[in-house]
Coordinates of C-alpha atoms in Angstrom, one line a residue:
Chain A
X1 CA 154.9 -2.9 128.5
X2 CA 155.2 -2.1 124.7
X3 CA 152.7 -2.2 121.9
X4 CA 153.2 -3.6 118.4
X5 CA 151.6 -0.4 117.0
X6 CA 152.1 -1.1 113.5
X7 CA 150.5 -4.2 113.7
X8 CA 147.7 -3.4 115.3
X9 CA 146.9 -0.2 113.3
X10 CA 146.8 -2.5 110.6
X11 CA 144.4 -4.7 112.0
X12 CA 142.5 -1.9 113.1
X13 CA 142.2 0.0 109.8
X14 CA 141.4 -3.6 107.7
X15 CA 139.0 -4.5 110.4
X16 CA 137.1 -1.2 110.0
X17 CA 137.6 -1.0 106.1
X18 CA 135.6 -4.6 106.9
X19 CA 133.2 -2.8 108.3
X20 CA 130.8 -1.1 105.9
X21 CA 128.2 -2.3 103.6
X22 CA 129.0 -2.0 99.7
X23 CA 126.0 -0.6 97.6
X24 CA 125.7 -0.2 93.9
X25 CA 126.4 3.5 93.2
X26 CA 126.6 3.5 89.8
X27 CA 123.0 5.0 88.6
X28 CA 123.2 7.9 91.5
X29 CA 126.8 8.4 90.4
X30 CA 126.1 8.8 86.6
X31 CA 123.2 10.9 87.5
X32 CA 125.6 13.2 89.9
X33 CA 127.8 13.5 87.2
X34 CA 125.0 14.7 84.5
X35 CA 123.7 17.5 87.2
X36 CA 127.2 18.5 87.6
X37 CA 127.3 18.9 84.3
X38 CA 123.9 20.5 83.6
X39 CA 124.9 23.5 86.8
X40 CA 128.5 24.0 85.0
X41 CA 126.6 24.8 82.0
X42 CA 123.3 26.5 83.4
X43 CA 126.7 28.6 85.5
X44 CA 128.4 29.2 81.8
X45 CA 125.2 30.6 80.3
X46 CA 124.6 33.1 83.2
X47 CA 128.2 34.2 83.6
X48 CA 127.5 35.1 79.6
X49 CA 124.5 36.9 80.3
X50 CA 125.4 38.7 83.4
X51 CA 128.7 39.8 81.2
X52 CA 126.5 41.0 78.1
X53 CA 124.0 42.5 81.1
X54 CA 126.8 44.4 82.0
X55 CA 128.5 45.2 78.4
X56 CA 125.0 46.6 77.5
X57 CA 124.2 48.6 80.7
X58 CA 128.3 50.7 80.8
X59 CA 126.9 50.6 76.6
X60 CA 123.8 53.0 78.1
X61 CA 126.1 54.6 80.8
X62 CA 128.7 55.9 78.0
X63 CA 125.4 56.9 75.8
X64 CA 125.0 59.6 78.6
X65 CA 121.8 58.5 79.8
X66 CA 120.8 58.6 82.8
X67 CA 118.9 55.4 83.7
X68 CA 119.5 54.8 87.3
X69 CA 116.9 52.1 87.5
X70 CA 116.2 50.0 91.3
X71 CA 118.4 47.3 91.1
X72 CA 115.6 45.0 91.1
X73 CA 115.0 45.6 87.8
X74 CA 118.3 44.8 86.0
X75 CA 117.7 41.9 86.0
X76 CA 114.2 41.3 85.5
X77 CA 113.0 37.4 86.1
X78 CA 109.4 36.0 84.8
X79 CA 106.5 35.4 87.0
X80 CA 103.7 34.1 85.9
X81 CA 101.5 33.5 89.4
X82 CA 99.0 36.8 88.4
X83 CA 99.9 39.2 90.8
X84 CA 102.2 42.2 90.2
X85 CA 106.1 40.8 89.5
X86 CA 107.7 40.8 92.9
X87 CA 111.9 40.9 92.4
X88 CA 112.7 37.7 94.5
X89 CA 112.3 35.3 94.8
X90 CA 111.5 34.5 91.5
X91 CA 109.2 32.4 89.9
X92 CA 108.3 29.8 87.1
X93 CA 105.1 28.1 87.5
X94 CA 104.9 24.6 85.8
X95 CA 103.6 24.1 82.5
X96 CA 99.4 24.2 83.0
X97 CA 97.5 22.6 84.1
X98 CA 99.5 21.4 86.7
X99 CA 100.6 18.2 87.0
X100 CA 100.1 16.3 90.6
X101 CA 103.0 16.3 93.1
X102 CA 105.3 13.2 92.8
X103 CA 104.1 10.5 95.1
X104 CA 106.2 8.0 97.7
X105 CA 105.2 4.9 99.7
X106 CA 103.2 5.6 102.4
X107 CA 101.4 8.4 101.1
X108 CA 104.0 10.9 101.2
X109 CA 104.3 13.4 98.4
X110 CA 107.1 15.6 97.4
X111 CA 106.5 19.0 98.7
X112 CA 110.0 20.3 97.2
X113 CA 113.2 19.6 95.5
X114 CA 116.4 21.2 95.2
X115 CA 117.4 22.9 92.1
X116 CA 120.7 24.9 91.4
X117 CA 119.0 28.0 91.8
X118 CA 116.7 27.6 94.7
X119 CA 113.8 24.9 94.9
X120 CA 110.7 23.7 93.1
X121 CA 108.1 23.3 95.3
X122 CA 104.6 22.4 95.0
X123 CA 101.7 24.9 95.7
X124 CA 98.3 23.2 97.1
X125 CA 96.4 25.9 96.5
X126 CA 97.6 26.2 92.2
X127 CA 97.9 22.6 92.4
X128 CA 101.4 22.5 90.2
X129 CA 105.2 23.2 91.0
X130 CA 106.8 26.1 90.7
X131 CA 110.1 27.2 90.5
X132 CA 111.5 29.3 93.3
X133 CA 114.7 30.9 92.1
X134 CA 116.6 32.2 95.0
X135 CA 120.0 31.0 95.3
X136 CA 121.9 28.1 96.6
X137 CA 120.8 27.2 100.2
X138 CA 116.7 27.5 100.2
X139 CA 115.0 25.4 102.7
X140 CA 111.2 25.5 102.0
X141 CA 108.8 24.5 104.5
X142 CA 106.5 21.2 104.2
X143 CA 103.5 23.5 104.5
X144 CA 104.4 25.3 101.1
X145 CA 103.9 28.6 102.4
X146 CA 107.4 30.0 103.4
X147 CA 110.8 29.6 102.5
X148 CA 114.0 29.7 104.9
X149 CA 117.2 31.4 103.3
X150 CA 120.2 31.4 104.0
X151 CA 123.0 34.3 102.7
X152 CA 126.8 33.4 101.5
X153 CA 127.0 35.5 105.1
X154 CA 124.7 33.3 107.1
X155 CA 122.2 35.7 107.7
X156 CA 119.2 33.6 108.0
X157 CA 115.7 35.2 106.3
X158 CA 112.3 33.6 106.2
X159 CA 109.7 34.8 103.9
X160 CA 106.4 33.9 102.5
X161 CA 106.9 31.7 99.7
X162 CA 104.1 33.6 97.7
X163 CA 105.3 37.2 97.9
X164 CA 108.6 38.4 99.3
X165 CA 107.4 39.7 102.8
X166 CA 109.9 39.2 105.2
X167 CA 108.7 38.2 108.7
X168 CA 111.8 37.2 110.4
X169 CA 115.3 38.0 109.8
X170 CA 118.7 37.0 112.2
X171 CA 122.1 38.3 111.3
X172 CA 125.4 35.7 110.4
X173 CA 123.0 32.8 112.1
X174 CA 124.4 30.3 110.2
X175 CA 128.4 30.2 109.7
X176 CA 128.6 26.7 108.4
X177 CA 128.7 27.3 105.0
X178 CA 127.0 24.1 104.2
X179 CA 124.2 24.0 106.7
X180 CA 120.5 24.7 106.5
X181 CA 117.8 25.2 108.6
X182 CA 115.6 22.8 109.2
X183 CA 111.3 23.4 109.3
X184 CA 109.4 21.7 112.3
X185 CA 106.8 19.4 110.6
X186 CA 104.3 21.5 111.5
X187 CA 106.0 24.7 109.2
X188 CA 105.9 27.0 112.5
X189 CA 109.6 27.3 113.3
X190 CA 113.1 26.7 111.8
X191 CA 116.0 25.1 114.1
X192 CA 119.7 25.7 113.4
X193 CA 123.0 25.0 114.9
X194 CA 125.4 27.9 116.2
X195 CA 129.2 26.7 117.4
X196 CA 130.9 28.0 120.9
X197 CA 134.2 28.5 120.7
X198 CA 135.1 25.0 122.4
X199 CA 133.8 22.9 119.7
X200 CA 130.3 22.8 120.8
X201 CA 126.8 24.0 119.6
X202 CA 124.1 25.0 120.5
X203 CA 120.4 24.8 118.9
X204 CA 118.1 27.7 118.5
X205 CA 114.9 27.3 116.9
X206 CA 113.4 30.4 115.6
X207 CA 109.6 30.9 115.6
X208 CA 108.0 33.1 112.6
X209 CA 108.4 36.4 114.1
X210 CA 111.7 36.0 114.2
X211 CA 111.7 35.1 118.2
X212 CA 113.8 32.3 119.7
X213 CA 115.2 29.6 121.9
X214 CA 117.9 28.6 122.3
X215 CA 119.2 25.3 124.5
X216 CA 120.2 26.4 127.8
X217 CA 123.4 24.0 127.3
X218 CA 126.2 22.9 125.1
X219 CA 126.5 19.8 123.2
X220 CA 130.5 19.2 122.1
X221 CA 130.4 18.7 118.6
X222 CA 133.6 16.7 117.2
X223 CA 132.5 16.5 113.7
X224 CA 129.6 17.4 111.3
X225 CA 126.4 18.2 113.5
X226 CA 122.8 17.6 112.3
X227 CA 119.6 18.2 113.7
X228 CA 116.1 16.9 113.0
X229 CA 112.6 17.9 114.5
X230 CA 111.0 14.6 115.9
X231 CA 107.3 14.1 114.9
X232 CA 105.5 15.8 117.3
X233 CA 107.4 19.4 116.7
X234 CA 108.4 19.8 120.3
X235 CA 111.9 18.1 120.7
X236 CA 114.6 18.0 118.3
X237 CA 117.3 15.4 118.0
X238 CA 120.9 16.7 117.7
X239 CA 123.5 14.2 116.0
X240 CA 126.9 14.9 117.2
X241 CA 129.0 11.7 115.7
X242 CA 128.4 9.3 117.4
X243 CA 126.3 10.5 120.3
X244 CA 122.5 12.2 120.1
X245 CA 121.0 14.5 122.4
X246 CA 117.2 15.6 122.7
X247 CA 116.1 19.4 122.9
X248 CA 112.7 20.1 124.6
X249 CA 112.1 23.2 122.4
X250 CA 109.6 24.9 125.4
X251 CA 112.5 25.0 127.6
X252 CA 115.6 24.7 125.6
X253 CA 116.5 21.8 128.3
X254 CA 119.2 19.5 126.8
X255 CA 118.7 15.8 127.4
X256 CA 121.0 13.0 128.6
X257 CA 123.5 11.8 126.4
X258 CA 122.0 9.3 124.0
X259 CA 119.2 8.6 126.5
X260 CA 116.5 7.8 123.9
X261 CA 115.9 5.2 121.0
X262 CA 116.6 6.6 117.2
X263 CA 114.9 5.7 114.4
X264 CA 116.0 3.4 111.2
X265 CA 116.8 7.1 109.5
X266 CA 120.0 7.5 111.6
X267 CA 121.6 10.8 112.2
X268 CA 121.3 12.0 108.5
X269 CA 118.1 12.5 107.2
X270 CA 114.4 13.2 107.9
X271 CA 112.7 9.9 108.9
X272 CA 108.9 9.8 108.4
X273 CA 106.5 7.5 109.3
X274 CA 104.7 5.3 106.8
X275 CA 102.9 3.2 109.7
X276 CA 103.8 1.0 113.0
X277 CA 106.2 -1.1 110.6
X278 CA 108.2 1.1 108.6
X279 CA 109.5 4.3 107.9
X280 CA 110.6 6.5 104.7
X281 CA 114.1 7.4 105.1
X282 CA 115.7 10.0 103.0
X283 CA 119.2 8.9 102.1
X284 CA 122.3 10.6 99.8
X285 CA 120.7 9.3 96.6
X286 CA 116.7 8.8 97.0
X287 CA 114.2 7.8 98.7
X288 CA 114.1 4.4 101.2
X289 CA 111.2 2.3 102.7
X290 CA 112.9 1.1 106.4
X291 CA 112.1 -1.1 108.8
X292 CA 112.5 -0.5 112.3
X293 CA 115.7 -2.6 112.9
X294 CA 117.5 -0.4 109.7
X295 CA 116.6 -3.0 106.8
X296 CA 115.7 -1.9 103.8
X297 CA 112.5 -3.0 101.6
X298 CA 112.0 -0.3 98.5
X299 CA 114.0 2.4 97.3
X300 CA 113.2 5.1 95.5
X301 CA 115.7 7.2 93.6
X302 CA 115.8 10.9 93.7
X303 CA 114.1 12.1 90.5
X304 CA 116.1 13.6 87.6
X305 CA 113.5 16.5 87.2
X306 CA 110.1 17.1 87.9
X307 CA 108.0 19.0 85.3
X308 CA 110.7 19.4 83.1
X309 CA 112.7 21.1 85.9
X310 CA 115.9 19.4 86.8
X311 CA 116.5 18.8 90.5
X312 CA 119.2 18.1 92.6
X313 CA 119.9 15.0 94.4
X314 CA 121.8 16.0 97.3
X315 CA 120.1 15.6 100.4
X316 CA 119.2 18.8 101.2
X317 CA 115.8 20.9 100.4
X318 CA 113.5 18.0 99.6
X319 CA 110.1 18.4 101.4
X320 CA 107.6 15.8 101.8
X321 CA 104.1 15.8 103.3
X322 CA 101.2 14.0 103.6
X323 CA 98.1 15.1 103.1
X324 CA 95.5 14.6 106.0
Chain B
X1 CA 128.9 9.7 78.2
X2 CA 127.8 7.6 75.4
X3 CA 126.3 4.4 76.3
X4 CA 129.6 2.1 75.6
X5 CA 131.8 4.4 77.9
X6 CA 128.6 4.0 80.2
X7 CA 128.5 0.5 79.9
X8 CA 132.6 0.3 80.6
X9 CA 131.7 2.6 83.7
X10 CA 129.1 0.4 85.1
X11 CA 131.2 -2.9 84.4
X12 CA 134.5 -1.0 86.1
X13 CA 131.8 0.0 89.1
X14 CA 130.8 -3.6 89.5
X15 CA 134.1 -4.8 89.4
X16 CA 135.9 -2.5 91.9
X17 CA 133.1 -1.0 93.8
X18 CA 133.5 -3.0 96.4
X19 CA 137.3 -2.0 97.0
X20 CA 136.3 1.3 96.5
X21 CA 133.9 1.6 99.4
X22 CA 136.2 -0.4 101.7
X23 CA 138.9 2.8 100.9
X24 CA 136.2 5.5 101.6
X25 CA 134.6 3.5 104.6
X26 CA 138.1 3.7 106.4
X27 CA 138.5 7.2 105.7
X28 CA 134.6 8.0 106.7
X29 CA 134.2 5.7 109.4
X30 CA 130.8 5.7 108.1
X31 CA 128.3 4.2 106.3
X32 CA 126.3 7.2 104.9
X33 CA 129.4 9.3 104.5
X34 CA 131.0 7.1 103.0
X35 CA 128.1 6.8 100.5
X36 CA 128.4 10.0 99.7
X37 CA 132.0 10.2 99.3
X38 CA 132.1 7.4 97.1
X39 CA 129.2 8.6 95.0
X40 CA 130.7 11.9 94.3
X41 CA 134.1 10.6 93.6
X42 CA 132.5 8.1 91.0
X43 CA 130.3 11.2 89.3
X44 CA 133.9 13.2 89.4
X45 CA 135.5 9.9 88.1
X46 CA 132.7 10.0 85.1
X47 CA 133.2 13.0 84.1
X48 CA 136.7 12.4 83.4
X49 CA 135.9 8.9 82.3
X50 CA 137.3 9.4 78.2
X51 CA 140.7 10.8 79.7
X52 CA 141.3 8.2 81.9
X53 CA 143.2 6.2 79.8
X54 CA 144.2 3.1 81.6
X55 CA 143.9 1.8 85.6
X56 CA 140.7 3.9 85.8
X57 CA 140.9 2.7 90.1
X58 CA 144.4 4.0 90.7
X59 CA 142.2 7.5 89.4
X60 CA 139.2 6.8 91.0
X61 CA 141.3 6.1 94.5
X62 CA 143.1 9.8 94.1
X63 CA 139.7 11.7 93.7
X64 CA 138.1 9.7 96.8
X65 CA 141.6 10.6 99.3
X66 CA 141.1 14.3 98.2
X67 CA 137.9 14.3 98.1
X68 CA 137.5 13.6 101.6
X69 CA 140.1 16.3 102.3
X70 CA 138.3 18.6 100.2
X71 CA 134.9 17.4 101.7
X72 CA 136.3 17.9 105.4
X73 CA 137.9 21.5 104.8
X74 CA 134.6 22.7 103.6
X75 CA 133.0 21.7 106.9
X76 CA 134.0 24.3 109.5
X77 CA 133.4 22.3 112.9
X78 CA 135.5 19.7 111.9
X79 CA 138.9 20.8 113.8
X80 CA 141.8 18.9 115.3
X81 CA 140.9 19.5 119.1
X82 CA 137.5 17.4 118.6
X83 CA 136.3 16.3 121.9
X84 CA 136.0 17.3 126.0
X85 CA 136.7 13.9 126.9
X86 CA 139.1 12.3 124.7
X87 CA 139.3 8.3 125.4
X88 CA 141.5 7.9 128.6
X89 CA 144.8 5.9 127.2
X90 CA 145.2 2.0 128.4
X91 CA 147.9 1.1 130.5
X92 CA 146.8 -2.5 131.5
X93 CA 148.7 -5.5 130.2
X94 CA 148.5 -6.9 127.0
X95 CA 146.2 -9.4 127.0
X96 CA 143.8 -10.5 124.5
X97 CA 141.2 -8.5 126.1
X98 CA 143.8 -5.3 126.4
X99 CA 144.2 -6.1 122.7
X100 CA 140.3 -5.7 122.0
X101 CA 140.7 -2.6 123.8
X102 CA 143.5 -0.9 121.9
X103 CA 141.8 -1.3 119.0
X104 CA 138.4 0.1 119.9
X105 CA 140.7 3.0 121.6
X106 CA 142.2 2.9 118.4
X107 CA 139.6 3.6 116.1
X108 CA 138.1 6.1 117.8
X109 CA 140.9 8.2 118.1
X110 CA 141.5 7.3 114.0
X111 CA 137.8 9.2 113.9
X112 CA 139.2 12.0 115.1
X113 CA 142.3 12.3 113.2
X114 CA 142.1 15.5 110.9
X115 CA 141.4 14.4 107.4
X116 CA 145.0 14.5 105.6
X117 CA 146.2 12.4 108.8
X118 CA 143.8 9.9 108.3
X119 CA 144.0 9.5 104.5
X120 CA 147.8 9.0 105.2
X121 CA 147.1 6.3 107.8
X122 CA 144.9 4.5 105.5
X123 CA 147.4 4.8 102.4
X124 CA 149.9 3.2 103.9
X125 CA 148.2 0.7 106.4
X126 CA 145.3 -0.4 104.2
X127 CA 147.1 0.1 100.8
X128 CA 150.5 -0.5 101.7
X129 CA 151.7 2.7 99.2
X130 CA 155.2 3.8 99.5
X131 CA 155.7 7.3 101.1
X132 CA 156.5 8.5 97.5
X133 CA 153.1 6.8 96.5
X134 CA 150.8 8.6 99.4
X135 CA 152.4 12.1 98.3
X136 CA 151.5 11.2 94.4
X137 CA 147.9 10.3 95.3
X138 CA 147.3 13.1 97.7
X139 CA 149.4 16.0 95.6
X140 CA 151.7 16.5 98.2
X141 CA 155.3 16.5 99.3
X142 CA 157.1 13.6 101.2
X143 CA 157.9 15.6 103.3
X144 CA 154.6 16.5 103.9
X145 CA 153.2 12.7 104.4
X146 CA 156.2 12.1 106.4
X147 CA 155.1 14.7 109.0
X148 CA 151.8 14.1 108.8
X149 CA 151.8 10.0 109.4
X150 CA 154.2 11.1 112.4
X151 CA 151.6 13.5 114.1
X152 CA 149.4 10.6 113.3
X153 CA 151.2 8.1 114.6
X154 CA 152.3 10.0 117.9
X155 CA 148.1 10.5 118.7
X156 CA 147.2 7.2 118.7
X157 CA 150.2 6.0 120.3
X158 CA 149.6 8.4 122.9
X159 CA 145.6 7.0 123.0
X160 CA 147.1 3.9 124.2
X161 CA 149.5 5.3 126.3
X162 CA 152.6 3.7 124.6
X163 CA 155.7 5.4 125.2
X164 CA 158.1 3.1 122.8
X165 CA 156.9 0.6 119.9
X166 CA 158.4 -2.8 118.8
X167 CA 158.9 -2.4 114.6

């Protein structure tokens, strides 16, 4: 028997082309294109600076002075939070008195937002944002009290948001070069993917200390991979394409394929709960209020800044919580 | 942007967007990627907007295709050997039911192409382009799109389990 393949590749490709559901992109796009444009030029001003920086410092060097300062202070960076300067991360507190953090439906509040250079995040206790300036991939967690980094290496480091005490570290965690951990809602842990060499992963979640577990099996992975804590902290849901899987952290046992229900959010994003009815859904380009059979009533878009500070409206880094 | 060019921009997004997500749907298979993809090519597509002169969609089409190949090599799992259990290849008769079939074999083994493969298989069975056309749009050789809608081609017709095809 023979197949008309050209035919029905055709079919196939219109018929999934079909498929998808056209929204208006042209506000997200436009504002896309004005952050790309703001990090090209915030990127232009620094690669000045850091070239007079170093102009000025071989300027001292051929003076014949010896000023072999920590490298911590070449670069100094502001902070403003009252205690003695610490070198990273960085900091820039909003401008007093504080203004209060950006509210969603359901109660939720912005906890943090992705900037170029790290995250704003909001600080209960000071009652404004702040800027946390520590490079590209900064996960903060929704309690406001540490951050999660990630190095151009993958080492993966999580400090106290406050000060720059280090309480757990892991070496070339995370290879992907896009990935980031993600917090457990209740800020104890991080979870991250690592790959086998058969196309698989595993997840590990990492506790504060630094201590872990990891799933005691594989999941094949054909494509991108995403993982999300489920409400209660103790299982996380792994997205491999098409398929899910469930991780009971305690034991690192690895669910049935696809064996439980998702939520409207879908594979990509954090889903919260606003109550029995519907959910807040973080998409590619804001905010959305979701019923539980995927439709949705309000949108949000991402913000362009908050308090004066531009953020970032790709998915990662933004925070929410909801206070109790 | 001032706010004419943005005003030409939003009129040219209401006008074509819907074309335009249909292209980056097929070569997503997704409705959130392809979101994504078609938001970023559009904010790419602005930021060229005063240079692009005339047919700002033939433009707009060549940043989505690489794009998603740019997009796909910066994710690292992503690889050509994607799955333990690839989709066992149909060997019923044709029916209308062995029809269904192929094509749901079909697209999932068009999920899995690599990225370049893909784009190729949508340039020319979505758009219709012209070999010369595909290499143009994805800044390639012929030669190139000839070899890679031929890998292509020999994957899915191996999905089905086709040894020959009727032109």
């Amino acid at each position: 028997m023979t197949i008309d393949l050209d035919r029905l590749l055709r079919e196939t490709v219109h018929e999934l082309a079909a498929e998808g559901r056209p929204v208006d992109l042209t506000g997200p796009a436009l504002r896309t294109a004005r952050r790309i444009r703001t990090r090209r030029l915030v990127s232009a001003v620094a690669s000045v600076l850091v070239l007079v920086a170093g102009l000025g410092f071989a300027a001292v060097r051929l003076g014949g002075t010896d000023r072999s300062y920590p490298p911590a202070h070449l670069n100094p960076t502001p902070v403003t939070s009252g205690a003695a300067p610490t070198p990273s991360p960085a900091s820039t507190e909003s401008l007093p008195p504080g203004s209060a953090p950006v509210a969603l439906p359901g109660g939720w509040l912005i906890r943090a937002a992705p900037t170029p250079l790290g995250a704003i995040m909001y600080d209960n206790q000071q009652g404004r944002y702040r800027l946390v300036t520590t490079g590209e991939r900064t996960a903060p967690s929704p309690n406001g009290q540490f951050l999660a980094l990630v190095s151009d290496n993958g080492d993966l480091v999580i400090r106290r948001a406050d000060d720059d005490t280090v309480t757990a570290r892991t070496a070339n965690a995370i290879r992907d070069p896009a990935a980031y951990p993600v917090w457990a809602p209740d800020s104890s842990r991080v979870a991250y993917l690592i790959a086998t060499a058969t196309d698989a992963v595993r997840v590990v979640a990492m506790n504060l200390d630094g201590t872990q577990q990891m799933s005691e099996s594989t999941m094949a992975c054909p494509a991108t991979c995403t993982i999300k804590w489920l409400e209660n902290g103790q299982r996380l849901r792994v997205y491999t394409g098409s398929n899910r899987f469930e991780v009971t952290v305690a034991t690192g046992a690895v669910g049935a394929v696809s064996a439980t229900a998702d939520d409207p959010c879908g594979y990509k994003v954090a889903g919260y709960h606003i109550d029995s009815r519907s959910w807040l859904c973080v998409t590619s380009s804001g905010f959305a209020v979701t019923a539980p059979g995927g439709a949705v009533s309000q949108r949000v878009p991402f913000p362009d800044s908050i308090d004066g500070i531009g953020v970032e409206g790709n998915i990662n880094g933004w925070v929410l919580f909801r206070p109790k | 942007m001032d706010r004419a060019a943005e005003a030409e921009f939003s009129a040219f997004v209401a006008e074509r967007g819907h074309a335009l997500f249909r292209t980056a749907y097929a070569l997503t298979g997704n409705q959130h990627a392809a979101e994504d993809l078609l938001q970023v090519s559009l904010a790419k597509l602005v930021l060229y907007w005063n240079r692009v002169t005339n047919d700002p969609e033939a433009y707009a089409r060549r940043i989505i295709y690489r794009e998603h190949i740019s997009l796909w090599r910066r994710m690292w799992r992503r690889r050509e050997t994607p799955t333990d259990s690839p989709p066992e290849a149909r060997l019923a008769e044709r029916d209308h039911a062995g029809a269904a079939l192929d094509r749901v074999l079909l697209r999932d083994m068009l999920r899995m192409l690599p990225p370049r493969q893909r784009a190729v298989i949508v340039l020319r069975y979505l758009e219709d382009r012209s070999e010369q056309e595909v290499a143009d749009i994805l800044g390639c050789t012929t030669g190139t799109v000839g070899s890679q809608a031929s890998r292509a081609l020999a994957k899915l017709r191996a999905s089905l389990g086709a040894p020959e095809v009727i032109a």
